Short mmCIF file of N, CA and C in Angstrom, two decimals:
data_model
loop_
_atom_site.label_atom_id
_atom_site.label_comp_id
_atom_site.label_asym_id
_atom_site.label_seq_id
_atom_site.Cartn_x
_atom_site.Cartn_y
_atom_site.Cartn_z
N MET G 142 0.65 -1.16 -0.24
CA MET G 142 -0.20 -0.04 -0.11
C MET G 142 0.99 1.22 0.08
N LYS G 143 1.24 1.60 -0.96
CA LYS G 143 2.37 2.71 -1.27
C LYS G 143 1.49 4.10 -1.42
N LEU G 144 1.93 5.30 -1.22
CA LEU G 144 1.36 6.49 -1.48
C LEU G 144 1.13 6.84 -2.82
N GLU G 145 1.92 6.39 -3.70
CA GLU G 145 1.98 6.68 -5.13
C GLU G 145 0.43 6.20 -5.68
N PHE G 146 -0.08 5.13 -5.35
CA PHE G 146 -1.17 4.47 -5.74
C PHE G 146 -2.42 5.45 -5.35
N LEU G 147 -2.30 6.43 -4.57
CA LEU G 147 -3.49 7.11 -3.97
C LEU G 147 -4.24 8.11 -5.28
N GLN G 148 -5.39 8.42 -5.37
CA GLN G 148 -5.58 9.31 -6.18
C GLN G 148 -5.61 10.68 -5.88
N ASP G 149 -5.52 11.57 -6.51
CA ASP G 149 -5.44 12.94 -6.17
C ASP G 149 -6.54 13.36 -5.05
N GLU G 150 -7.66 13.29 -5.45
CA GLU G 150 -9.09 13.65 -4.64
C GLU G 150 -9.69 12.55 -3.92
N PRO G 151 -9.76 12.62 -2.81
CA PRO G 151 -10.64 11.74 -2.05
C PRO G 151 -12.23 11.78 -2.23
N LYS G 152 -12.91 10.47 -2.15
CA LYS G 152 -13.94 10.56 -2.42
C LYS G 152 -15.09 11.07 -1.33
N LEU G 153 -14.55 11.01 -0.06
CA LEU G 153 -15.27 11.69 1.21
C LEU G 153 -13.90 11.80 2.16
N THR G 154 -14.01 12.96 2.83
CA THR G 154 -13.24 13.77 3.90
C THR G 154 -14.22 14.03 5.08
N LEU G 155 -13.60 13.68 6.14
CA LEU G 155 -14.05 13.85 7.36
C LEU G 155 -13.20 14.52 8.25
N MET G 156 -13.66 15.66 8.76
CA MET G 156 -12.80 16.57 9.44
C MET G 156 -13.44 17.06 10.84
N PHE G 157 -12.39 17.38 11.52
CA PHE G 157 -12.41 17.87 13.07
C PHE G 157 -11.34 19.01 13.26
N PRO G 158 -11.45 20.32 13.50
CA PRO G 158 -12.82 20.76 14.21
C PRO G 158 -13.74 20.94 13.02
N TYR G 159 -15.19 20.42 13.46
CA TYR G 159 -16.34 20.77 12.48
C TYR G 159 -16.40 22.23 12.53
N LYS G 160 -16.38 22.93 11.29
CA LYS G 160 -16.64 24.25 11.03
C LYS G 160 -18.07 24.69 10.57
N ASP G 161 -18.90 24.51 11.48
CA ASP G 161 -20.34 24.98 11.01
C ASP G 161 -20.62 25.81 12.24
N THR G 162 -21.87 25.30 12.74
CA THR G 162 -22.61 25.85 13.87
C THR G 162 -21.79 26.21 14.99
N PHE G 163 -20.88 25.46 15.37
CA PHE G 163 -20.49 25.92 16.85
C PHE G 163 -19.27 27.15 16.65
N ASN G 164 -18.69 26.97 15.81
CA ASN G 164 -17.54 27.95 15.10
C ASN G 164 -18.18 29.16 14.68
N ARG G 165 -19.38 29.11 14.02
CA ARG G 165 -20.04 30.46 13.63
C ARG G 165 -20.55 31.35 15.09
N VAL G 166 -21.08 30.26 15.92
CA VAL G 166 -21.53 30.78 17.22
C VAL G 166 -20.30 31.36 18.05
N GLY G 167 -19.59 30.38 18.16
CA GLY G 167 -18.37 30.77 19.26
C GLY G 167 -17.73 32.06 19.11
N GLY G 168 -17.27 32.43 17.90
CA GLY G 168 -16.55 33.63 17.91
C GLY G 168 -17.06 35.11 18.17
N PRO G 169 -18.39 34.92 17.44
CA PRO G 169 -19.32 36.44 17.72
C PRO G 169 -19.65 36.39 19.23
N SER G 170 -19.93 35.18 19.75
CA SER G 170 -20.22 35.48 21.16
C SER G 170 -19.41 35.69 22.10
N MET G 171 -18.09 35.42 21.83
CA MET G 171 -17.14 35.58 22.59
C MET G 171 -16.74 37.12 22.59
N ILE G 172 -16.79 37.62 21.36
CA ILE G 172 -16.60 39.27 20.94
C ILE G 172 -17.56 39.91 21.78
N SER G 173 -18.84 39.53 21.65
CA SER G 173 -19.96 40.22 22.23
C SER G 173 -20.09 40.25 23.88
N LEU G 174 -19.55 39.15 24.35
CA LEU G 174 -19.42 38.95 25.75
C LEU G 174 -18.24 39.93 26.19
N SER G 175 -17.18 39.91 25.45
CA SER G 175 -15.89 40.63 25.83
C SER G 175 -16.41 42.14 25.79
N VAL G 176 -17.04 42.65 24.88
CA VAL G 176 -18.06 44.42 24.83
C VAL G 176 -18.75 44.43 25.90
N MET G 177 -19.46 43.52 26.25
CA MET G 177 -20.28 43.59 27.47
C MET G 177 -19.71 43.63 28.77
N ILE G 178 -18.61 42.78 28.96
CA ILE G 178 -17.85 42.99 30.03
C ILE G 178 -16.93 44.27 30.32
N ILE G 179 -16.38 44.70 29.21
CA ILE G 179 -15.94 45.82 29.42
C ILE G 179 -16.83 47.14 29.50
N TRP G 180 -17.81 46.94 28.87
CA TRP G 180 -18.84 48.19 29.20
C TRP G 180 -19.33 48.13 30.72
N ILE G 181 -19.40 46.85 31.20
CA ILE G 181 -19.85 46.95 32.71
C ILE G 181 -18.86 47.21 33.74
N LEU G 182 -17.52 46.91 33.37
CA LEU G 182 -16.46 47.24 34.14
C LEU G 182 -16.41 48.90 34.15
N LYS G 183 -16.46 49.36 32.90
CA LYS G 183 -16.16 50.87 32.82
C LYS G 183 -17.34 51.51 33.48
N HIS G 184 -18.55 50.98 33.47
CA HIS G 184 -19.69 51.42 34.05
C HIS G 184 -19.55 51.54 35.86
N LEU G 185 -18.77 50.31 36.36
CA LEU G 185 -18.65 50.03 37.69
C LEU G 185 -17.35 50.97 38.35
N MET G 186 -16.75 50.97 37.21
CA MET G 186 -15.42 52.04 37.87
C MET G 186 -15.68 53.33 37.97
N THR G 187 -17.08 54.09 37.39
CA THR G 187 -17.27 55.21 37.59
C THR G 187 -18.04 55.46 39.13
N TYR G 188 -18.44 54.32 39.75
CA TYR G 188 -18.83 54.59 41.21
C TYR G 188 -17.85 54.93 42.31
N ASN G 189 -16.68 54.40 42.08
CA ASN G 189 -15.63 54.55 43.33
C ASN G 189 -15.87 54.11 44.49
N THR G 190 -16.64 52.89 44.67
CA THR G 190 -17.10 52.50 46.09
C THR G 190 -16.50 51.39 46.21
N ASP G 191 -16.07 50.81 47.54
CA ASP G 191 -15.49 49.65 47.76
C ASP G 191 -16.35 48.45 47.03
N PHE G 192 -17.74 48.45 47.28
CA PHE G 192 -18.25 47.28 46.73
C PHE G 192 -18.17 47.07 45.13
N ALA G 193 -18.18 48.10 44.27
CA ALA G 193 -17.89 48.23 43.01
C ALA G 193 -16.48 47.89 42.51
N ASP G 194 -15.58 48.14 43.33
CA ASP G 194 -14.16 47.69 43.09
C ASP G 194 -14.04 46.26 43.55
N LYS G 195 -14.80 45.69 44.49
CA LYS G 195 -14.66 44.36 44.69
C LYS G 195 -15.42 43.54 43.68
N ILE G 196 -16.37 44.17 43.11
CA ILE G 196 -17.26 43.48 41.56
C ILE G 196 -16.17 43.63 40.70
N VAL G 197 -15.39 44.79 40.17
CA VAL G 197 -14.57 44.61 39.15
C VAL G 197 -13.65 43.53 39.21
N VAL G 198 -12.91 43.39 40.67
CA VAL G 198 -11.84 42.55 40.81
C VAL G 198 -12.42 41.10 40.61
N ALA G 199 -13.66 40.80 41.26
CA ALA G 199 -14.16 39.26 41.10
C ALA G 199 -14.60 39.00 39.45
N VAL G 200 -15.00 40.16 38.48
CA VAL G 200 -15.25 39.88 37.23
C VAL G 200 -14.26 39.64 36.51
N VAL G 201 -13.12 40.50 36.76
CA VAL G 201 -11.80 40.40 36.27
C VAL G 201 -11.19 38.99 36.38
N LEU G 202 -11.09 38.53 37.62
CA LEU G 202 -10.49 37.44 38.19
C LEU G 202 -11.44 36.01 37.35
N ILE G 203 -12.84 36.32 37.22
CA ILE G 203 -13.28 35.04 36.69
C ILE G 203 -13.36 35.17 35.19
N TYR G 204 -13.52 36.32 34.63
CA TYR G 204 -13.77 36.30 33.21
C TYR G 204 -12.28 36.38 32.36
N THR G 205 -11.27 36.84 32.93
CA THR G 205 -9.91 36.73 32.23
C THR G 205 -9.19 35.42 32.01
N PRO G 206 -9.35 34.62 32.85
CA PRO G 206 -8.92 33.16 32.54
C PRO G 206 -9.66 32.35 31.86
N LEU G 207 -11.22 32.63 31.54
CA LEU G 207 -11.87 32.01 30.74
C LEU G 207 -11.76 32.42 29.16
N LEU G 208 -11.38 33.90 29.13
CA LEU G 208 -11.18 34.36 27.79
C LEU G 208 -9.89 33.96 27.33
N ILE G 209 -8.67 33.83 28.08
CA ILE G 209 -7.60 33.37 27.61
C ILE G 209 -7.54 31.68 27.28
N TRP G 210 -8.36 30.86 28.26
CA TRP G 210 -8.55 29.75 27.95
C TRP G 210 -9.43 29.31 26.57
N PHE G 211 -10.65 30.28 26.00
CA PHE G 211 -11.18 30.18 24.61
C PHE G 211 -10.30 30.45 23.80
N LEU G 212 -9.44 31.50 23.93
CA LEU G 212 -8.55 32.10 23.18
C LEU G 212 -7.57 31.19 22.59
N GLY G 213 -7.02 30.37 23.52
CA GLY G 213 -5.90 29.68 23.32
C GLY G 213 -6.26 28.14 22.80
N TYR G 214 -7.70 27.94 23.12
CA TYR G 214 -8.16 26.75 22.79
C TYR G 214 -8.33 26.59 21.07
N SER G 215 -8.74 28.01 20.78
CA SER G 215 -8.99 28.11 19.15
C SER G 215 -7.86 28.38 18.61
N LEU G 216 -6.63 28.93 19.08
CA LEU G 216 -5.51 28.97 18.41
C LEU G 216 -4.50 27.50 18.25
N PHE G 217 -4.83 26.87 19.53
CA PHE G 217 -3.64 25.78 19.51
C PHE G 217 -4.42 24.32 19.64
N ILE G 218 -5.68 24.10 18.96
CA ILE G 218 -6.49 23.20 18.95
C ILE G 218 -5.99 22.17 17.73
N ASN G 219 -5.52 21.05 17.93
CA ASN G 219 -5.30 20.17 16.75
C ASN G 219 -6.36 19.65 16.26
N GLY G 220 -6.57 19.48 14.97
CA GLY G 220 -7.66 18.83 14.12
C GLY G 220 -7.25 17.54 13.59
N VAL G 221 -8.30 16.88 13.14
CA VAL G 221 -7.95 15.56 12.69
C VAL G 221 -8.90 15.44 11.33
N LYS G 222 -8.33 14.85 10.27
CA LYS G 222 -8.72 14.45 9.15
C LYS G 222 -8.85 13.09 8.56
N VAL G 223 -9.86 12.69 8.22
CA VAL G 223 -9.80 11.30 7.70
C VAL G 223 -10.26 11.13 5.92
N GLU G 224 -9.44 10.84 5.26
CA GLU G 224 -9.76 10.82 3.75
C GLU G 224 -9.78 9.58 3.35
N ILE G 225 -11.09 8.91 2.45
CA ILE G 225 -11.14 7.78 2.04
C ILE G 225 -11.37 7.97 0.48
N PHE G 226 -10.38 7.07 -0.24
CA PHE G 226 -9.93 7.37 -1.62
C PHE G 226 -10.87 6.30 -2.25
N LYS G 227 -10.99 6.35 -3.43
CA LYS G 227 -11.83 5.43 -4.23
C LYS G 227 -11.42 3.85 -4.22
N ASN G 228 -10.23 3.70 -4.16
CA ASN G 228 -9.53 2.07 -4.11
C ASN G 228 -9.56 1.95 -2.51
N ASN G 229 -10.46 2.30 -1.65
CA ASN G 229 -10.83 1.90 -0.54
C ASN G 229 -9.81 1.93 0.23
N THR G 230 -8.87 3.08 0.13
CA THR G 230 -7.74 3.21 1.15
C THR G 230 -7.89 4.54 1.95
N VAL G 231 -7.62 4.36 3.20
CA VAL G 231 -7.95 5.51 3.97
C VAL G 231 -6.93 5.91 4.83
N GLN G 232 -6.66 7.35 4.93
CA GLN G 232 -5.68 7.99 5.45
C GLN G 232 -6.23 8.94 6.70
N TYR G 233 -5.33 8.97 7.81
CA TYR G 233 -5.78 9.63 8.92
C TYR G 233 -4.55 10.62 9.24
N TYR G 234 -4.82 11.71 9.06
CA TYR G 234 -3.98 13.10 9.41
C TYR G 234 -4.65 13.80 10.58
N THR G 235 -3.31 14.61 11.23
CA THR G 235 -3.72 15.46 12.14
C THR G 235 -2.88 16.61 11.83
N TYR G 236 -3.75 17.78 12.34
CA TYR G 236 -3.05 19.02 11.82
C TYR G 236 -3.28 20.21 12.85
N SER G 237 -2.52 21.12 12.86
CA SER G 237 -2.29 22.00 14.00
C SER G 237 -3.46 22.97 13.37
N SER G 238 -3.78 24.31 14.08
CA SER G 238 -4.06 25.39 13.79
C SER G 238 -3.51 26.40 12.52
N ARG G 239 -2.18 25.97 12.50
CA ARG G 239 -1.22 26.70 11.86
C ARG G 239 -1.28 25.96 10.33
N GLY G 240 -1.84 24.98 10.18
CA GLY G 240 -1.96 24.43 8.67
C GLY G 240 -0.98 23.32 8.53
N HIS G 241 -0.10 22.85 9.65
CA HIS G 241 0.62 21.93 9.49
C HIS G 241 -0.08 20.51 9.62
N SER G 242 -0.01 19.64 8.45
CA SER G 242 -0.41 18.32 8.87
C SER G 242 0.13 17.25 8.69
N VAL G 243 0.17 16.37 9.39
CA VAL G 243 1.02 15.16 9.62
C VAL G 243 0.19 13.60 9.21
N LEU G 244 0.60 13.08 8.16
CA LEU G 244 -0.07 11.96 8.12
C LEU G 244 0.29 10.87 9.06
N HIS G 245 -0.68 10.35 9.91
CA HIS G 245 -0.25 9.03 10.81
C HIS G 245 -0.54 7.77 10.43
N TYR G 246 -1.61 7.46 9.90
CA TYR G 246 -2.03 6.10 9.58
C TYR G 246 -2.65 6.04 8.26
N GLN G 247 -2.28 5.00 7.87
CA GLN G 247 -2.84 4.50 6.29
C GLN G 247 -3.41 3.11 6.28
N PHE G 248 -4.70 2.87 6.08
CA PHE G 248 -5.36 1.48 5.93
C PHE G 248 -6.30 1.31 5.05
N ARG G 249 -6.89 0.35 5.01
CA ARG G 249 -7.71 -0.10 3.93
C ARG G 249 -9.29 -0.26 4.68
N LEU G 250 -10.19 -0.14 3.98
CA LEU G 250 -11.65 -0.13 4.56
C LEU G 250 -11.84 -1.67 5.36
N GLN G 251 -11.41 -2.67 4.79
CA GLN G 251 -11.37 -4.04 5.30
C GLN G 251 -10.66 -4.12 6.53
N ASP G 252 -9.70 -3.18 6.97
CA ASP G 252 -8.92 -3.50 8.19
C ASP G 252 -9.71 -2.66 9.32
N ILE G 253 -10.65 -1.90 8.82
CA ILE G 253 -11.76 -1.66 10.30
C ILE G 253 -12.32 -2.54 10.87
N GLU G 254 -12.17 -2.74 12.21
CA GLU G 254 -12.70 -3.78 13.04
C GLU G 254 -14.09 -3.46 13.63
N GLN G 255 -14.01 -2.17 14.17
CA GLN G 255 -15.39 -1.67 14.68
C GLN G 255 -15.52 -0.09 14.66
N ILE G 256 -16.70 0.13 14.55
CA ILE G 256 -17.18 1.78 14.38
C ILE G 256 -18.24 1.68 15.54
N THR G 257 -18.11 3.00 16.15
CA THR G 257 -18.68 3.30 17.28
C THR G 257 -19.28 4.86 16.82
N ILE G 258 -20.51 5.24 16.87
CA ILE G 258 -20.93 6.60 16.57
C ILE G 258 -21.87 7.06 17.97
N LYS G 259 -21.43 8.26 18.43
CA LYS G 259 -22.13 9.01 19.43
C LYS G 259 -22.74 10.35 19.13
N ARG G 260 -23.74 10.57 19.23
CA ARG G 260 -24.26 11.83 18.82
C ARG G 260 -23.85 13.05 19.53
N ARG G 261 -23.46 14.21 18.99
CA ARG G 261 -23.07 15.28 19.75
C ARG G 261 -24.13 16.37 19.57
N PRO G 262 -24.09 17.59 20.11
CA PRO G 262 -24.81 18.69 19.95
C PRO G 262 -24.34 19.38 18.86
N PHE G 263 -24.83 20.59 18.13
CA PHE G 263 -24.50 21.25 17.01
C PHE G 263 -24.25 20.56 15.68
N ASN G 264 -25.39 19.38 15.50
CA ASN G 264 -25.21 18.64 14.19
C ASN G 264 -23.92 17.72 14.15
N CYS G 265 -23.28 17.37 15.29
CA CYS G 265 -22.20 16.81 15.21
C CYS G 265 -22.44 15.27 15.64
N ALA G 266 -21.28 14.51 15.44
CA ALA G 266 -21.31 13.02 15.79
C ALA G 266 -19.93 12.68 15.96
N LYS G 267 -19.68 11.83 17.35
CA LYS G 267 -18.04 11.34 17.24
C LYS G 267 -18.17 9.95 16.71
N LEU G 268 -17.13 9.91 15.81
CA LEU G 268 -16.94 8.71 15.25
C LEU G 268 -15.71 7.93 15.67
N THR G 269 -15.64 6.82 16.54
CA THR G 269 -14.39 6.08 16.87
C THR G 269 -14.27 4.90 16.17
N ILE G 270 -13.21 4.69 15.31
CA ILE G 270 -12.68 3.53 14.43
C ILE G 270 -11.61 2.81 15.07
N LYS G 271 -11.64 1.63 15.14
CA LYS G 271 -11.07 0.61 15.62
C LYS G 271 -10.16 -0.03 14.32
N ILE G 272 -8.97 -0.05 14.09
CA ILE G 272 -8.34 -0.51 12.90
C ILE G 272 -7.26 -1.56 13.44
N ARG G 273 -7.31 -2.64 12.67
CA ARG G 273 -6.33 -3.78 12.74
C ARG G 273 -5.24 -3.64 11.96
N ASN G 274 -4.06 -3.65 12.49
CA ASN G 274 -2.84 -3.37 11.83
C ASN G 274 -2.65 -2.61 10.71
N PRO G 275 -2.90 -1.17 11.01
CA PRO G 275 -2.41 0.07 10.08
C PRO G 275 -1.19 0.13 9.78
N ILE G 276 -0.91 0.95 8.82
CA ILE G 276 0.67 1.23 8.41
C ILE G 276 0.89 2.88 9.19
N PHE G 277 1.78 2.73 10.10
CA PHE G 277 2.14 4.10 10.63
C PHE G 277 3.28 4.55 9.55
N LEU G 278 2.75 5.95 9.37
CA LEU G 278 3.74 6.76 8.33
C LEU G 278 4.15 8.05 9.02
N ASN G 279 4.70 8.36 10.04
CA ASN G 279 5.09 9.40 10.82
C ASN G 279 6.71 9.08 10.50
N GLY G 280 7.13 9.74 9.55
CA GLY G 280 8.78 9.82 9.50
C GLY G 280 9.36 8.37 8.55
N HIS G 281 8.56 7.57 8.79
CA HIS G 281 8.92 6.25 8.02
C HIS G 281 7.66 5.25 8.14
N GLU G 282 7.66 4.40 7.16
CA GLU G 282 6.60 3.54 7.14
C GLU G 282 6.75 2.00 7.74
N LYS G 283 5.86 1.75 8.60
CA LYS G 283 5.98 0.79 9.66
C LYS G 283 4.59 0.16 9.79
N LYS G 284 4.45 -1.07 9.48
CA LYS G 284 3.20 -1.70 9.65
C LYS G 284 3.17 -2.26 11.21
N LEU G 285 1.89 -1.70 11.99
CA LEU G 285 1.76 -2.14 13.22
C LEU G 285 1.08 -3.21 13.53
N ASN G 286 1.25 -4.06 14.40
CA ASN G 286 0.53 -5.30 14.37
C ASN G 286 -0.08 -5.42 15.67
N LYS G 287 -1.38 -4.50 15.68
CA LYS G 287 -2.02 -4.38 16.68
C LYS G 287 -3.19 -3.51 16.61
N LEU G 288 -4.24 -3.50 17.53
CA LEU G 288 -5.51 -2.65 17.31
C LEU G 288 -5.29 -1.21 17.51
N ILE G 289 -5.68 -0.30 16.64
CA ILE G 289 -5.50 1.04 17.18
C ILE G 289 -6.66 1.63 16.86
N SER G 290 -7.14 2.66 18.13
CA SER G 290 -8.40 3.34 17.93
C SER G 290 -8.22 4.81 17.63
N VAL G 291 -8.77 5.36 16.69
CA VAL G 291 -8.71 6.76 16.02
C VAL G 291 -10.41 7.44 16.26
N SER G 292 -10.10 8.56 16.85
CA SER G 292 -11.71 9.29 16.83
C SER G 292 -11.40 10.55 16.06
N ILE G 293 -12.74 10.86 15.95
CA ILE G 293 -13.11 12.39 14.85
C ILE G 293 -14.55 12.71 15.11
N ILE G 294 -14.57 14.09 15.38
CA ILE G 294 -15.71 14.63 15.52
C ILE G 294 -16.24 15.41 14.28
N THR G 295 -17.50 15.02 13.59
CA THR G 295 -17.94 15.64 12.23
C THR G 295 -19.20 15.78 12.29
N ASP G 296 -19.64 16.16 10.96
CA ASP G 296 -20.87 16.45 10.67
C ASP G 296 -21.71 15.19 10.58
N LYS G 297 -22.98 15.29 11.00
CA LYS G 297 -23.63 13.76 11.22
C LYS G 297 -24.10 13.57 9.45
N LEU G 298 -24.14 14.28 8.54
CA LEU G 298 -24.44 13.85 7.27
C LEU G 298 -23.12 13.24 6.74
N LYS G 299 -22.09 13.89 7.25
CA LYS G 299 -20.79 13.04 6.65
C LYS G 299 -20.51 11.78 7.25
N VAL G 300 -20.89 11.74 8.79
CA VAL G 300 -20.90 10.10 9.25
C VAL G 300 -22.02 9.24 8.53
N ASP G 301 -22.95 9.80 8.55
CA ASP G 301 -24.23 8.91 7.75
C ASP G 301 -23.48 8.53 6.23
N THR G 302 -23.03 9.31 5.37
CA THR G 302 -22.30 8.90 4.19
C THR G 302 -21.15 7.93 4.23
N PHE G 303 -20.42 8.21 5.35
CA PHE G 303 -19.38 7.18 5.67
C PHE G 303 -19.84 5.91 5.82
N MET G 304 -21.24 5.77 6.65
CA MET G 304 -21.51 4.65 7.16
C MET G 304 -22.43 3.78 6.04
N HIS G 305 -22.88 4.75 5.05
CA HIS G 305 -23.39 4.10 3.97
C HIS G 305 -22.28 3.48 3.10
N GLU G 306 -21.17 4.39 2.95
CA GLU G 306 -19.91 3.84 2.28
C GLU G 306 -19.48 2.52 2.78
N MET G 307 -19.43 2.43 4.02
CA MET G 307 -18.85 0.88 4.63
C MET G 307 -20.09 -0.05 4.53
N LYS G 308 -21.38 0.36 4.46
CA LYS G 308 -22.32 -0.84 4.11
C LYS G 308 -22.09 -1.30 2.63
N GLN G 309 -22.05 -0.12 1.76
CA GLN G 309 -21.49 -0.49 0.15
C GLN G 309 -20.56 -1.43 0.16
N PHE G 310 -19.47 -1.16 0.79
CA PHE G 310 -18.30 -1.89 0.80
C PHE G 310 -18.36 -3.41 1.56
N GLN G 311 -19.14 -3.46 2.54
CA GLN G 311 -19.48 -4.81 2.84
C GLN G 311 -20.27 -5.65 2.00
N SER G 312 -21.02 -5.02 1.47
CA SER G 312 -22.01 -5.58 0.43
C SER G 312 -21.29 -6.15 -0.81
N ASP G 313 -20.28 -5.03 -1.22
CA ASP G 313 -19.46 -5.60 -2.46
C ASP G 313 -18.68 -6.65 -2.07
N LYS G 314 -17.85 -6.56 -0.75
CA LYS G 314 -17.12 -7.78 -0.32
C LYS G 314 -17.75 -9.04 -0.31
N SER G 315 -19.07 -8.97 0.17
CA SER G 315 -19.84 -10.52 0.31
C SER G 315 -20.45 -10.76 -0.92
N ASP G 316 -20.48 -9.93 -1.80
CA ASP G 316 -20.91 -10.53 -3.37
C ASP G 316 -19.70 -10.97 -4.09
N ASN G 317 -18.45 -10.76 -3.70
CA ASN G 317 -17.27 -11.12 -4.46
C ASN G 317 -17.03 -12.40 -3.58
N GLN G 318 -17.25 -12.75 -2.59
CA GLN G 318 -17.04 -13.82 -1.92
C GLN G 318 -18.03 -14.98 -2.19
N VAL G 319 -19.20 -14.62 -2.69
CA VAL G 319 -20.34 -15.48 -3.24
C VAL G 319 -20.18 -15.81 -4.57
N ILE G 320 -19.43 -14.98 -5.48
CA ILE G 320 -19.28 -15.31 -7.03
C ILE G 320 -18.06 -16.20 -6.89
N GLN G 321 -16.94 -16.11 -6.07
CA GLN G 321 -15.94 -17.04 -6.08
C GLN G 321 -16.37 -18.36 -5.47
#
């Protein structure tokens, strides 16, 4: 299973972070919350009382770590991408927010032992795939002789398409066994 045999375009790509509802809501809500907090702090600082000063300190001590965590989370989150090609080859990538992707595993659809799907909010689903003997491609090519589990959170429609693809592959596989 060499990399030269792969097609240029995958027929299905599953990606995390899922860039739809959550990401469209997260950024603007963080900005609007920041503006509201700044407005409240400016308003409280005009009172110059001990109680107002304590509230300002409390708001800053609670809100600042949350803002730093959300900004850091969005900047340094590692993404996951699974590409399925027409020759039933699958590639599993991880990539950082800065766009550097690393191909970790390559395997065939028949190497998939188990698929678990858990529904998540924001029209997402967590797909956990257990793979028997994948090829590890980080730096050098090495066949692993063990069961590896990979997870990805993606769109529910893409997960349904992936499951349909797996059922179609299984039916094609069973038809070939009956013909022989």
